[in-house]
Coordinates of C-alpha atoms in Angstrom, one line a residue:
M1 CA -18.6 78.8 84.6
Y2 CA -19.5 78.2 81.0
R3 CA -23.0 77.0 82.1
T4 CA -23.9 80.1 84.1
L5 CA -25.0 82.4 81.2
P6 CA -27.4 79.9 79.4
Y7 CA -29.0 78.8 82.7
T8 CA -29.4 82.4 83.9
G9 CA -31.1 83.1 80.6
L10 CA -33.3 80.0 81.0
F11 CA -34.3 81.1 84.5
A12 CA -35.3 84.6 83.3
V13 CA -37.1 83.3 80.2
T14 CA -39.2 80.7 82.1
V15 CA -40.1 83.2 84.8
L16 CA -41.1 85.9 82.3
L17 CA -43.0 83.4 80.2
Q18 CA -44.9 82.3 83.2
V19 CA -45.7 85.7 84.6
F20 CA -46.5 87.6 81.4
L21 CA -47.9 84.9 79.1
F22 CA -49.1 81.7 80.8
D23 CA -50.6 83.4 83.9
N24 CA -52.7 85.6 81.7
L25 CA -54.1 82.8 79.5
S26 CA -57.6 81.9 80.6
V27 CA -58.5 78.9 78.5
S28 CA -60.2 76.9 81.3
I29 CA -59.9 76.6 85.1
Y30 CA -58.6 73.0 84.5
L31 CA -55.7 74.1 82.2
N32 CA -53.1 76.0 84.1
P33 CA -49.6 75.4 82.6
L34 CA -46.8 76.1 85.0
V35 CA -43.9 76.2 82.6
Y36 CA -41.4 77.8 85.0
I37 CA -40.4 74.3 86.2
A38 CA -38.5 73.9 82.9
F39 CA -35.6 75.6 84.6
L40 CA -35.3 72.8 87.2
A41 CA -36.1 70.1 84.6
L42 CA -33.3 71.2 82.3
L43 CA -30.5 71.7 84.8
P44 CA -27.6 69.3 84.0
L45 CA -27.9 65.8 85.2
D46 CA -24.8 66.0 87.4
T47 CA -26.0 69.1 89.3
K48 CA -25.3 68.7 93.0
P49 CA -28.4 68.1 95.2
V50 CA -27.6 71.2 97.3
A51 CA -27.5 73.3 94.1
L52 CA -30.8 71.9 93.0
L53 CA -32.4 72.7 96.3
G54 CA -31.0 76.3 96.2
A55 CA -32.2 76.7 92.6
G56 CA -35.6 75.4 93.5
L57 CA -35.8 77.7 96.5
L58 CA -34.9 80.7 94.4
L59 CA -37.3 79.8 91.6
G60 CA -40.1 79.1 94.1
V61 CA -39.7 82.4 96.0
V62 CA -39.5 84.4 92.8
M63 CA -42.7 82.8 91.5
D64 CA -44.5 83.2 94.8
Y65 CA -43.6 86.9 94.7
A66 CA -44.6 87.3 91.1
M67 CA -47.9 85.3 91.4
G68 CA -48.8 86.6 94.8
A69 CA -48.9 83.1 96.3
A70 CA -48.2 82.3 99.9
G71 CA -45.4 79.7 99.5
I72 CA -47.2 77.2 97.3
N73 CA -44.7 77.5 94.4
T74 CA -41.8 77.3 96.8
I75 CA -43.1 74.1 98.4
A76 CA -43.8 72.5 95.0
T77 CA -40.5 73.4 93.5
Q78 CA -38.6 72.3 96.6
L79 CA -40.3 69.0 96.3
I80 CA -39.3 68.4 92.7
A81 CA -35.8 69.7 93.4
F82 CA -35.5 67.2 96.2
L83 CA -36.9 64.3 94.2
R84 CA -35.2 65.0 90.9
P85 CA -31.9 63.1 91.5
A86 CA -33.9 60.0 92.5
L87 CA -36.2 60.3 89.5
V88 CA -33.2 60.7 87.1
N89 CA -31.5 57.7 88.7
L90 CA -34.7 55.6 88.5
L91 CA -35.5 56.5 84.8
Y92 CA -32.0 57.0 83.3
G93 CA -29.7 55.0 85.5
Q94 CA -27.2 56.1 88.1
E95 CA -24.2 55.5 85.9
N96 CA -25.6 57.4 83.0
A97 CA -26.6 60.3 85.3
K98 CA -23.1 60.6 86.6
E99 CA -21.9 61.4 83.1
G100 CA -23.8 64.6 83.3
G101 CA -25.1 66.7 80.4
I102 CA -28.3 68.4 79.8
P103 CA -31.5 66.3 80.0
S104 CA -32.7 65.9 76.4
A105 CA -34.4 63.4 74.1
N106 CA -31.1 62.8 72.4
R107 CA -29.2 62.0 75.6
M108 CA -31.9 60.1 77.5
G109 CA -34.0 58.7 74.6
Q110 CA -37.3 60.0 73.6
R111 CA -39.5 57.8 75.8
T112 CA -37.3 58.2 78.9
F113 CA -37.2 62.0 78.4
I114 CA -41.0 62.2 78.0
R115 CA -41.5 60.0 81.1
Y116 CA -39.0 62.2 83.0
L117 CA -40.9 65.4 82.1
L118 CA -44.3 63.9 82.8
L119 CA -43.3 62.5 86.3
L120 CA -41.5 65.7 87.3
T121 CA -44.5 67.7 86.2
L122 CA -47.0 65.4 87.9
I123 CA -45.2 65.6 91.2
H124 CA -45.0 69.4 91.0
H125 CA -48.6 69.8 90.0
T126 CA -50.0 67.4 92.5
A127 CA -48.3 69.3 95.3
F128 CA -49.2 72.7 93.8
F129 CA -52.9 72.0 93.2
L130 CA -53.5 70.1 96.4
L131 CA -52.1 73.0 98.4
E132 CA -54.0 75.5 96.3
A133 CA -57.3 73.6 96.9
L134 CA -56.7 73.0 100.6
S135 CA -59.8 70.8 100.7
W136 CA -60.8 67.2 100.0
S137 CA -64.3 68.2 99.2
R138 CA -63.5 68.9 95.5
L139 CA -61.0 66.1 95.1
P140 CA -62.3 64.8 91.7
L141 CA -62.1 68.3 90.2
T142 CA -58.6 68.8 91.7
V143 CA -57.5 65.5 90.2
L144 CA -58.9 66.5 86.8
R145 CA -57.1 69.8 87.1
I146 CA -53.8 68.0 88.0
A147 CA -54.1 65.6 85.0
A148 CA -55.0 68.3 82.4
S149 CA -52.5 70.8 83.6
T150 CA -49.8 68.1 83.8
L151 CA -50.3 67.0 80.2
L152 CA -50.3 70.6 78.9
T153 CA -47.3 71.7 81.0
A154 CA -45.3 68.6 79.9
A155 CA -46.0 69.4 76.3
F156 CA -44.8 73.0 76.8
L157 CA -41.7 71.7 78.7
W158 CA -40.9 69.4 75.8
L159 CA -41.1 72.3 73.4
I160 CA -38.9 74.5 75.6
A161 CA -36.4 71.7 76.0
R162 CA -36.2 71.3 72.2
I163 CA -35.5 75.0 71.8
F164 CA -33.1 75.3 74.7
N165 CA -31.1 72.2 73.7
S166 CA -30.8 73.3 70.1
K167 CA -29.2 76.6 71.1
L168 CA -26.5 75.2 73.3
P169 CA -23.2 73.7 72.2
S170 CA -23.1 69.9 72.5
R171 CA -20.3 69.9 75.2
L172 CA -22.7 71.1 77.9

């Protein structure tokens, strides 16, 4: 119960940031930061897979409604919600993941945390942009868009994680 309020706030903040700030930035067609996935990335390591899938579904549906998309966000967020436990076990170790806690550079190590954010973002963006393109004819441009947006989004996720982790007590 002590985790509900901070994560409800994180959900609201990431959705509002995405809808009102990042969706309105038009730097380039190749740079499209999708920072709302910070909510799934920062859920505790010991979160049950069913809860992850439920959170991913809720986040995807809310973002689809807010962005006017036809299920692209839901599919991409469900994919990372499904693959997150395996990714955490692969990068951080199953025994360490069972201890729980919030994913952070302090808990996981700087390199492991950055790899975690990059891989999670890469998986999400690959699904998202391939579904958005729905064509193999512009594959090189889609790959460029995936790579550029992944790097930008991962940088923003790292910043959001630093802010979120600094505001929480260490027992979470």
